[in-house]
Short mmCIF file of C-alpha atoms in Angstrom, two decimals:
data_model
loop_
_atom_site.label_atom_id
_atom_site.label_comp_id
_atom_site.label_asym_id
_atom_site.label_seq_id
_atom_site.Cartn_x
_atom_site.Cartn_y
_atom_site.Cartn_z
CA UNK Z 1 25.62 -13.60 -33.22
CA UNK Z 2 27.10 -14.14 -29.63
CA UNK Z 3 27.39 -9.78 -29.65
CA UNK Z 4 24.00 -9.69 -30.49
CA UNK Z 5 22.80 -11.53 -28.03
CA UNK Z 6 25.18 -10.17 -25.31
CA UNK Z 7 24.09 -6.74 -26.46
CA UNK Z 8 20.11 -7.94 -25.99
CA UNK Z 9 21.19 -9.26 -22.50
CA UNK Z 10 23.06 -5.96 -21.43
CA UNK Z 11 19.68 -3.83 -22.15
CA UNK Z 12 17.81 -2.17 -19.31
CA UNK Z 13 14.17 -3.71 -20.27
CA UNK Z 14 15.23 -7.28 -21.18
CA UNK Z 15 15.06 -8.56 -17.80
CA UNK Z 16 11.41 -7.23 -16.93
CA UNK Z 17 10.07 -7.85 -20.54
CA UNK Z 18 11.66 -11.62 -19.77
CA UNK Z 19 9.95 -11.91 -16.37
CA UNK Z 20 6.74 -10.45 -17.48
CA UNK Z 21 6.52 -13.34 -19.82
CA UNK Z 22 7.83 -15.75 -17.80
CA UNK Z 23 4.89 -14.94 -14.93
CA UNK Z 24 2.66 -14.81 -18.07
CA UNK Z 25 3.40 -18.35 -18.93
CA UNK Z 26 2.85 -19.58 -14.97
CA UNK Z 27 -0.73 -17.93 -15.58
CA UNK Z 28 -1.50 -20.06 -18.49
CA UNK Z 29 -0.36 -23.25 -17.14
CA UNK Z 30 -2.52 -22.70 -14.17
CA UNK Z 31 -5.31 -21.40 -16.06
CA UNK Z 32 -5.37 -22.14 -19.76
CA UNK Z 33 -7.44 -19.70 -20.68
CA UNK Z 34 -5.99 -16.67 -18.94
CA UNK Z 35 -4.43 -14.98 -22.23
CA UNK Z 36 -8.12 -15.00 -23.71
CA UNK Z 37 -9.62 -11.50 -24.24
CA UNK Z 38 -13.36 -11.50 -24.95
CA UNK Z 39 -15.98 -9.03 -25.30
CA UNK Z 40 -18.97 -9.30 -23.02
CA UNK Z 41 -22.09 -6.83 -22.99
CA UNK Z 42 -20.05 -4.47 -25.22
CA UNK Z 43 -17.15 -4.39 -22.20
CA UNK Z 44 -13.28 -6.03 -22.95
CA UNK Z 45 -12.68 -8.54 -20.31
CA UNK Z 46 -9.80 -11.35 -19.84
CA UNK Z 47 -6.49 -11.67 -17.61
CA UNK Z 48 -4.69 -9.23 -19.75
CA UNK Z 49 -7.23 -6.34 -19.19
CA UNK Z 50 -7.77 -7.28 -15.42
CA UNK Z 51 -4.14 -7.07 -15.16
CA UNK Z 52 -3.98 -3.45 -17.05
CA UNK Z 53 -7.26 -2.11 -15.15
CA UNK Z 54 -5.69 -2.96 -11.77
CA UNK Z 55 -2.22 -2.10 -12.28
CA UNK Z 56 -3.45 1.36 -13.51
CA UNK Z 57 -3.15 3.17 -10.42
CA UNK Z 58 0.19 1.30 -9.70
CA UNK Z 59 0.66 2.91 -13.10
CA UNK Z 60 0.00 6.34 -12.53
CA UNK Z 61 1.80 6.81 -9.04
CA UNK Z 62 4.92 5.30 -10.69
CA UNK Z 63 4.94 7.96 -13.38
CA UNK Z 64 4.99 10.09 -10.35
CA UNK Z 65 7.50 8.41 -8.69
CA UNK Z 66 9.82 8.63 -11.77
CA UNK Z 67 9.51 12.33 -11.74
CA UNK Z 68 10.80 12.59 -8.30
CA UNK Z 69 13.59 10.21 -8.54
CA UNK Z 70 14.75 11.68 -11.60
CA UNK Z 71 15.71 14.39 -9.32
CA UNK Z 72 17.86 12.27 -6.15
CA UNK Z 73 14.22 12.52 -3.92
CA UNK Z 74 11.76 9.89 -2.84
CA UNK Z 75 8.36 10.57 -2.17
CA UNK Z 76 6.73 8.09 0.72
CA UNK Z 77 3.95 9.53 1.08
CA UNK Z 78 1.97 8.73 -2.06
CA UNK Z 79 -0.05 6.00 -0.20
CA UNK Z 80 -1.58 8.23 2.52
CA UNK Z 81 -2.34 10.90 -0.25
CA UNK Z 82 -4.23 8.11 -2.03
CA UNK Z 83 -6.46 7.48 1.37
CA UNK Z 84 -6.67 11.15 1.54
CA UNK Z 85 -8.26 11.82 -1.90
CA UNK Z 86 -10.68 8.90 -1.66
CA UNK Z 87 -11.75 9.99 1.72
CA UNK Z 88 -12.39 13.25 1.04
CA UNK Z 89 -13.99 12.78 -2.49
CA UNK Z 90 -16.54 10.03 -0.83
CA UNK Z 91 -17.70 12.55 2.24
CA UNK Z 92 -18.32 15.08 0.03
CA UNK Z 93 -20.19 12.92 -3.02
CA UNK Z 94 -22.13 11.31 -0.05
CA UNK Z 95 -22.94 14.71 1.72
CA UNK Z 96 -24.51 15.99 -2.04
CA UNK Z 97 -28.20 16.07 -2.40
CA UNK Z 98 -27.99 13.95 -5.19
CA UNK Z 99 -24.86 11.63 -5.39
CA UNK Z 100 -25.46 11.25 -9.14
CA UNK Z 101 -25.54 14.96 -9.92
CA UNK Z 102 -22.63 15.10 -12.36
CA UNK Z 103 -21.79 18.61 -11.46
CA UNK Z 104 -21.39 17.35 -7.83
CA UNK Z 105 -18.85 14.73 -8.16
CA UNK Z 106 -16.93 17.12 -10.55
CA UNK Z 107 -16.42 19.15 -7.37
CA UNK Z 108 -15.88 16.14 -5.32
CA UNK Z 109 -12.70 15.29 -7.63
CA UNK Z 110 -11.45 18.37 -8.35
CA UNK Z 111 -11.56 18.80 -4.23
CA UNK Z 112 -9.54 16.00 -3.74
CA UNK Z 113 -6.94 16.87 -6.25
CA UNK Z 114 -6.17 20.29 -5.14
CA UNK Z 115 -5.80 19.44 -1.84
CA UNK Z 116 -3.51 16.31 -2.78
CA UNK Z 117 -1.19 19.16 -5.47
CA UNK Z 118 -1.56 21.28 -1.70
CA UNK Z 119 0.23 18.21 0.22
CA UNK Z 120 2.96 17.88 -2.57
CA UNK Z 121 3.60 21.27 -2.60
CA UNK Z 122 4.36 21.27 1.38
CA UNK Z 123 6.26 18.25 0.05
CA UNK Z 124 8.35 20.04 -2.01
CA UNK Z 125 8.87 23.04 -0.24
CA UNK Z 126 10.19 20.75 2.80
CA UNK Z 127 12.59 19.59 -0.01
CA UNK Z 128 13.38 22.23 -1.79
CA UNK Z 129 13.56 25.23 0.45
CA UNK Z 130 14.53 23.95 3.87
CA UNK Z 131 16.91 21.28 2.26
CA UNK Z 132 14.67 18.10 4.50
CA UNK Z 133 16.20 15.06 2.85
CA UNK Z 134 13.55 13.67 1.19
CA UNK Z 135 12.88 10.18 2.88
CA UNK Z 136 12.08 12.28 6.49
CA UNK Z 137 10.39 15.24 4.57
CA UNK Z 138 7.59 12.76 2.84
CA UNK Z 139 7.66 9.97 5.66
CA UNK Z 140 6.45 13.08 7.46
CA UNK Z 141 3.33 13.21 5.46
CA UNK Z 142 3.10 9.24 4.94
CA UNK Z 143 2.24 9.19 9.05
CA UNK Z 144 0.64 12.34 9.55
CA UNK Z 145 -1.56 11.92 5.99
CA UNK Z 146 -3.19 8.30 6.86
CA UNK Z 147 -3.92 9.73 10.10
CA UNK Z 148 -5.37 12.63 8.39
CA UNK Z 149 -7.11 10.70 6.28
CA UNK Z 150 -8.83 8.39 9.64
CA UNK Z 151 -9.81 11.49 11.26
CA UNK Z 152 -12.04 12.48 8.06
CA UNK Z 153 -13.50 9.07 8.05
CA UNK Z 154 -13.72 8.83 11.97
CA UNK Z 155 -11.86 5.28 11.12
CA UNK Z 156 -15.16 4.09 9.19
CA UNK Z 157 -15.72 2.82 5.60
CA UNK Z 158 -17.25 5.39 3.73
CA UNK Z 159 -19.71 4.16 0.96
CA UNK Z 160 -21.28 5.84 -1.67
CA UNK Z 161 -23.87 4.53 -4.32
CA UNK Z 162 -22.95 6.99 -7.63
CA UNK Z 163 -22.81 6.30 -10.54
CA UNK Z 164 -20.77 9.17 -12.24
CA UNK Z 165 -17.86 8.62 -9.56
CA UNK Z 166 -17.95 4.87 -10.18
CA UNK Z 167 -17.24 5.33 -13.94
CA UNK Z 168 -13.67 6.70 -12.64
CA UNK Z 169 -12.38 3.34 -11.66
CA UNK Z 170 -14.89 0.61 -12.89
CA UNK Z 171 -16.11 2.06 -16.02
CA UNK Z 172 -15.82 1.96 -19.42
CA UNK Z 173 -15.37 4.03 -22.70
CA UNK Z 174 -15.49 2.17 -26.19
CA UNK Z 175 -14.88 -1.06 -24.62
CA UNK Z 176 -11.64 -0.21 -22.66
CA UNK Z 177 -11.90 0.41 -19.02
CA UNK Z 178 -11.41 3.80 -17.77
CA UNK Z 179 -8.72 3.43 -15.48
CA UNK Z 180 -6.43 2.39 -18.56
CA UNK Z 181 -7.80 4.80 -20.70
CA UNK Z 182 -7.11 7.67 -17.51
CA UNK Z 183 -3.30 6.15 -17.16
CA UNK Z 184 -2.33 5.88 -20.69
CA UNK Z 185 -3.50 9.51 -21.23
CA UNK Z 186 -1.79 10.85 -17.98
CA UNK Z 187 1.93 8.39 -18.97
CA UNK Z 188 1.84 9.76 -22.88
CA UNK Z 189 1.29 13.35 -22.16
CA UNK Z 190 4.11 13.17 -19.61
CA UNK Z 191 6.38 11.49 -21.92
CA UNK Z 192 5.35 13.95 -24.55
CA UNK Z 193 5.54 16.95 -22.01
CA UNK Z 194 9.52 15.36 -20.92
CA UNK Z 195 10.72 14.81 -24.53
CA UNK Z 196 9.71 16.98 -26.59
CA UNK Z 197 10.62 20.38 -24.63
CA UNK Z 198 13.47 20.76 -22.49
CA UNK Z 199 11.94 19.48 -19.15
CA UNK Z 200 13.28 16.36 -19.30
CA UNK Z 201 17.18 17.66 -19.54
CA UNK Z 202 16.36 20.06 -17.23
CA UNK Z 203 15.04 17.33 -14.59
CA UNK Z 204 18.08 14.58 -15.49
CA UNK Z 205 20.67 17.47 -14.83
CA UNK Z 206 19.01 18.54 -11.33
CA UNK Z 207 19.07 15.25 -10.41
CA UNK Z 208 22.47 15.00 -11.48
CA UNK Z 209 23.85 17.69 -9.77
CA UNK Z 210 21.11 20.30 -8.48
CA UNK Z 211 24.06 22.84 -7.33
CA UNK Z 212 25.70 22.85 -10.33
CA UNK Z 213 22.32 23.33 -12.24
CA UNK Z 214 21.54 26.21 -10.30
CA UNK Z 215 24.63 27.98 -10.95
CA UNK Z 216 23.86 27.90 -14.85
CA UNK Z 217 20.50 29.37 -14.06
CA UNK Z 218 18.05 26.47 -13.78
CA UNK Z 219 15.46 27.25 -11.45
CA UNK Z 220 16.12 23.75 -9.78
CA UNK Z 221 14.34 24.04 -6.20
CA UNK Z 222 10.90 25.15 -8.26
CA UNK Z 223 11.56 21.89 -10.38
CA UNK Z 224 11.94 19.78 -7.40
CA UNK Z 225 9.01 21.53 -5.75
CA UNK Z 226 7.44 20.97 -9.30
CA UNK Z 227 7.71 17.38 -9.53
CA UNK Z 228 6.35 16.47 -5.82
CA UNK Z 229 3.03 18.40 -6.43
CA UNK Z 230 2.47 15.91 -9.91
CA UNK Z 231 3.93 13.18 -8.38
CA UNK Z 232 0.69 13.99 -5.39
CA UNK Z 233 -1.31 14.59 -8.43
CA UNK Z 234 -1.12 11.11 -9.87
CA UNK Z 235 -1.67 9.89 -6.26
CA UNK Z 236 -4.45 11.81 -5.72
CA UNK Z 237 -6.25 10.07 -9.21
CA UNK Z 238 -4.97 6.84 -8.15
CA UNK Z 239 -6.95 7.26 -4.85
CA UNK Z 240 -10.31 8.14 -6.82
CA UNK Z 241 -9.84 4.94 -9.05
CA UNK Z 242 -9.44 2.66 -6.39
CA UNK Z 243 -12.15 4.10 -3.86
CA UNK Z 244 -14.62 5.07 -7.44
CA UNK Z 245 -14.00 0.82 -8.22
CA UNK Z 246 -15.32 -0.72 -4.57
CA UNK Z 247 -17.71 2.44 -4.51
CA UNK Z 248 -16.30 2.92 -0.97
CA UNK Z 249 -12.70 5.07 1.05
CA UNK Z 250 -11.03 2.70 3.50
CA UNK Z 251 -8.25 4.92 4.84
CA UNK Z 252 -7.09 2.14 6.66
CA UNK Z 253 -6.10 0.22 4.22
CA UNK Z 254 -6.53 2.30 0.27
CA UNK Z 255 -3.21 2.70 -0.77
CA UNK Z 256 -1.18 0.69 1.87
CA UNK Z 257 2.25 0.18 0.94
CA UNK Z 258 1.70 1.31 -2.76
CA UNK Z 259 4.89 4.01 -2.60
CA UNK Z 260 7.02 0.35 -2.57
CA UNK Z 261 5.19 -1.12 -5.10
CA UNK Z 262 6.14 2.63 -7.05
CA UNK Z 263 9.76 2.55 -6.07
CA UNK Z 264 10.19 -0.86 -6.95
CA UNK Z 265 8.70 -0.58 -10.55
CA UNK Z 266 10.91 2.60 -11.32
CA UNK Z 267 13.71 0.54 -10.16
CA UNK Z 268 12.59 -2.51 -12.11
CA UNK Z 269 12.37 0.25 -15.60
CA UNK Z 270 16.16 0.96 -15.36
CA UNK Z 271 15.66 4.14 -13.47
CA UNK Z 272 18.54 4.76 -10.64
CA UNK Z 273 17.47 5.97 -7.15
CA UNK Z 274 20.58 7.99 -7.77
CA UNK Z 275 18.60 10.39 -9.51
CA UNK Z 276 19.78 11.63 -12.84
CA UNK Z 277 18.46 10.11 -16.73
CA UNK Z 278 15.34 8.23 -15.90
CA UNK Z 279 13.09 5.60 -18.02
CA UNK Z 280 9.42 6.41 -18.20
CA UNK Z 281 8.40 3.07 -20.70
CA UNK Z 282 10.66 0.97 -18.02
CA UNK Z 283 8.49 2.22 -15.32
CA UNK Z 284 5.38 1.42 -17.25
CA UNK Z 285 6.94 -2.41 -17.68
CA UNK Z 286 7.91 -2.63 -14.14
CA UNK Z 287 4.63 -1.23 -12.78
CA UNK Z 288 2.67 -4.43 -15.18
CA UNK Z 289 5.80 -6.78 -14.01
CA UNK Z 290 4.41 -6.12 -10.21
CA UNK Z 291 0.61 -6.20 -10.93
CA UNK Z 292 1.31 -9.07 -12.92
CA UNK Z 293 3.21 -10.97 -9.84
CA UNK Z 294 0.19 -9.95 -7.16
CA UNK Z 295 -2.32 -11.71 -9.89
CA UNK Z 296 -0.32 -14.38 -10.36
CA UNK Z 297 -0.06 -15.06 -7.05
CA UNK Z 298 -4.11 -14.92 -6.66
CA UNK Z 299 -4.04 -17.05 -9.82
CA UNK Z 300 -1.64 -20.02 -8.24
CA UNK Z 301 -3.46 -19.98 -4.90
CA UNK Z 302 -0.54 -18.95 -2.83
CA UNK Z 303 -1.89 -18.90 0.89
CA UNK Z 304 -2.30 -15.31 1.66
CA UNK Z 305 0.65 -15.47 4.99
CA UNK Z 306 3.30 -15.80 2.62
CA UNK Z 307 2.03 -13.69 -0.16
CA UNK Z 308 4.27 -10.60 0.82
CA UNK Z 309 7.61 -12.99 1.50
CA UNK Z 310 6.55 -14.29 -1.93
CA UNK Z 311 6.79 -11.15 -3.71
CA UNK Z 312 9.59 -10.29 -1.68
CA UNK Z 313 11.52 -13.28 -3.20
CA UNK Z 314 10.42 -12.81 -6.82
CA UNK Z 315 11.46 -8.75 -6.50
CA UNK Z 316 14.96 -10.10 -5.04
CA UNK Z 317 15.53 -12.30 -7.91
CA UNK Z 318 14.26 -10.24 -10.78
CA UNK Z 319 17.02 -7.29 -9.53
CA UNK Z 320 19.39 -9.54 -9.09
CA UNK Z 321 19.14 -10.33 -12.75
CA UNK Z 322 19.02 -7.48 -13.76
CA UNK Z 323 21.88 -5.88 -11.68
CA UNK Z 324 24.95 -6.20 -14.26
CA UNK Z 325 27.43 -6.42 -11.30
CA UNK Z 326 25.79 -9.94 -10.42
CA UNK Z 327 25.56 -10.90 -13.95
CA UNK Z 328 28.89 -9.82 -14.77
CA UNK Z 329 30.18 -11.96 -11.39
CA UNK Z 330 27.68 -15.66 -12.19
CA UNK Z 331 28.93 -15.64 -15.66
CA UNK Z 332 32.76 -14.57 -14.66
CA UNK Z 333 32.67 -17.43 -12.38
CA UNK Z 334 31.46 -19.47 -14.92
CA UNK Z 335 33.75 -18.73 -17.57
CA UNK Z 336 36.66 -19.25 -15.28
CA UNK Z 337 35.21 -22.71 -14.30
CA UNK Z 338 35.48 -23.82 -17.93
CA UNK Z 339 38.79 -22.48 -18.80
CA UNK Z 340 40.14 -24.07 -15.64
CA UNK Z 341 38.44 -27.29 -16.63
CA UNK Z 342 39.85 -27.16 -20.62
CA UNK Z 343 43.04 -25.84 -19.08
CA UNK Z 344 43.35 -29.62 -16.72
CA UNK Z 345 41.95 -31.22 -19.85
CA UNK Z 346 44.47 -29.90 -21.79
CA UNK Z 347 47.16 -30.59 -19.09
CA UNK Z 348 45.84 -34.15 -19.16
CA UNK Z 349 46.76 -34.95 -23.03
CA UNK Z 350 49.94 -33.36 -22.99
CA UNK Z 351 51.42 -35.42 -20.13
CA UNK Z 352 49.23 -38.72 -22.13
CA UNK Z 353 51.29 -37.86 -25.48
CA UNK Z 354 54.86 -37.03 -23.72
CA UNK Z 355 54.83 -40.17 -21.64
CA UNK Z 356 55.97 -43.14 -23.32
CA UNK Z 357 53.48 -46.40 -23.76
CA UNK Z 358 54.34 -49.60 -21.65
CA UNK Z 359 55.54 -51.62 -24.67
CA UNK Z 360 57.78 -48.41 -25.87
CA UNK Z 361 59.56 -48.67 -22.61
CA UNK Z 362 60.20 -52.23 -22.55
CA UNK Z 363 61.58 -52.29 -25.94
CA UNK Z 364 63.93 -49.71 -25.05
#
């Protein structure tokens, strides 16, 4: 039984399953109700579907992120690409004739995603082909794209009043918001697309050694090259979600930080930042365990100065959990704690049953 459970513990998605539930728990405590899921005017609402509707573009960037850490890179730029695609899909939705005009906001999206798969491919080519490591490569883009992304916007809030873009972050489709509906599609044909052909080897043994892979013949720089144009992809949709919800493109602030919130959910799925085999369900968990934490922390009224050191401390002790060196060390220290203490007990006894009794030793 003891195995079993040591077995359970030693598993890469115990620890995030076990804080998911855990911050689940503080949720209903605070607010009682916060598990209940109800259907209103034909739409699913609840904590559970706020929590999947929000963390969807969290989601999506992950599955991204995954990709490119799969193969030893990093990719920091996904938050200016997300302020990039919403800016440009807003001026061009709110320069149409008629921002409703299905046909026109078609345009507007597909616009922003070619130019985002653009931006990842100058990503990967940086990468791939003139060997940039791949933190100075994409922080590159992460400066120069929110600039980018202020100059189209001349540092304003762009609004826009359609409806047809608004459906791509706020709307529904048989009761299930959108944004889920958009991330579940994009994470299962992924994991399809990795699993069931050869991709996914091919990926885990660039990232395991990309010179050795290219002496057997795998075409490893296109991969890499590959994987930061999707990984800009997903950005790019994430942007449209979140400017398509508020009906408005902030490039100051859309996206801001989100590559952490990426890197730290593939970490959190089991996936090492040593490239290699990577975890696509772990990064799904981990991207819910972090959207989870930032709505628990709305939920629980933590004073919005100390949100970030907040998460920051959470993160830190969630990894730390996880991290079988540290386990390995609390519950070494442990055990050696008790078999020092049965080892005195033991001492104890022995010297109590070879010593002689007071009466013993006057009656010799």
């Amino acid at each position: 039984m003891s195995g079993r459970i040591s077995a359970l513990l030693r598993h890469r998605l115990v620890w995030p399953v076990l804080a998911l539930v855990a911050l689940l728990i503080v949720d209903v405590v605070h607010t009682p109700g916060f598990l209940a899921v109800r259907i209103q005017d034909g739409h699913l609402y609840g904590g559970p579907i706020d929590i999947l509707r929000y963390g969807a573009p969290l989601v999506l960037i992950s599955v991204g992120m995954t990709l490119v850490i799969a193969t030893r890179g990093i990719d920091l730029s996904v938050g200016a690409v997300v302020a990039i695609a919403g800016a440009l899909a807003c001026l061009r939705i709110q320069k149409l004739r008629d921002p409703s005009a299905l046909g026109g906001v078609l345009a507007a999206v597909a616009l922003a995603v070619v130019v985002a798969a653009a931006l990842g491919l100058w990503n990967g080519i940086l990468v791939a082909r003139l060997r940039i490591q791949p933190i100075v490569a994409t922080l590159i883009l992460m400066v120069a794209g929110r600039g980018l992304a202020q100059l189209l916007t001349q540092g304003q809030i762009i609004t826009v009043n359609s409806g047809p873009y608004h459906v791509i972050g706020g709307g529904f489709l048989l009761a299930v918001p959108v944004p889920v509906l958009i991330a579940a599609g994009v994470t299962v044909g992924v994991a399809l697309l990795l699993r069931r052909t050869a991709l996914g080897l091919l990926l885990e043994s660039v990232g395991g050694n990309a010179e050795a892979s290219r002496l057997v013949g795998i075409r490893a720089g296109g991969l890499i090259t590959g994987v930061y144009v999707v990984c800009a992809c997903c950005a790019a949709v994430a942007g449209l979600m979140i400017s398509s919800n508020v009906s408005a493109a902030d490039s100051n602030n859309a996206g801001l930080w989100i590559e952490l919130d990426a890197i730290l959910a593939v970490v959190l799925g089991g996936t090492a930042l040593t490239g290699g085999r990577f975890h696509l369900g772990g990064t799904v968990l981990g991207a819910l365990v972090i959207q989870t934490l930032t709505t628990t922390i709305y939920t629980i009224g933590v004073p919005p100065e100390t949100t970030l050191l907040f998460k920051a401390l959470v993160v830190i002790a969630v990894c730390l959990v996880q991290s079988p060196v540290f386990r390995a060390k609390v519950f070494r220290a442990r055990s050696e704690r008790r078999s020092a203490t049965a080892t005195v007990s033991e001492a104890d006894d022995g010297a109590t049953a070879a010593a002689p009794s007071e009466q013993e030793a006057i009656h010799r």
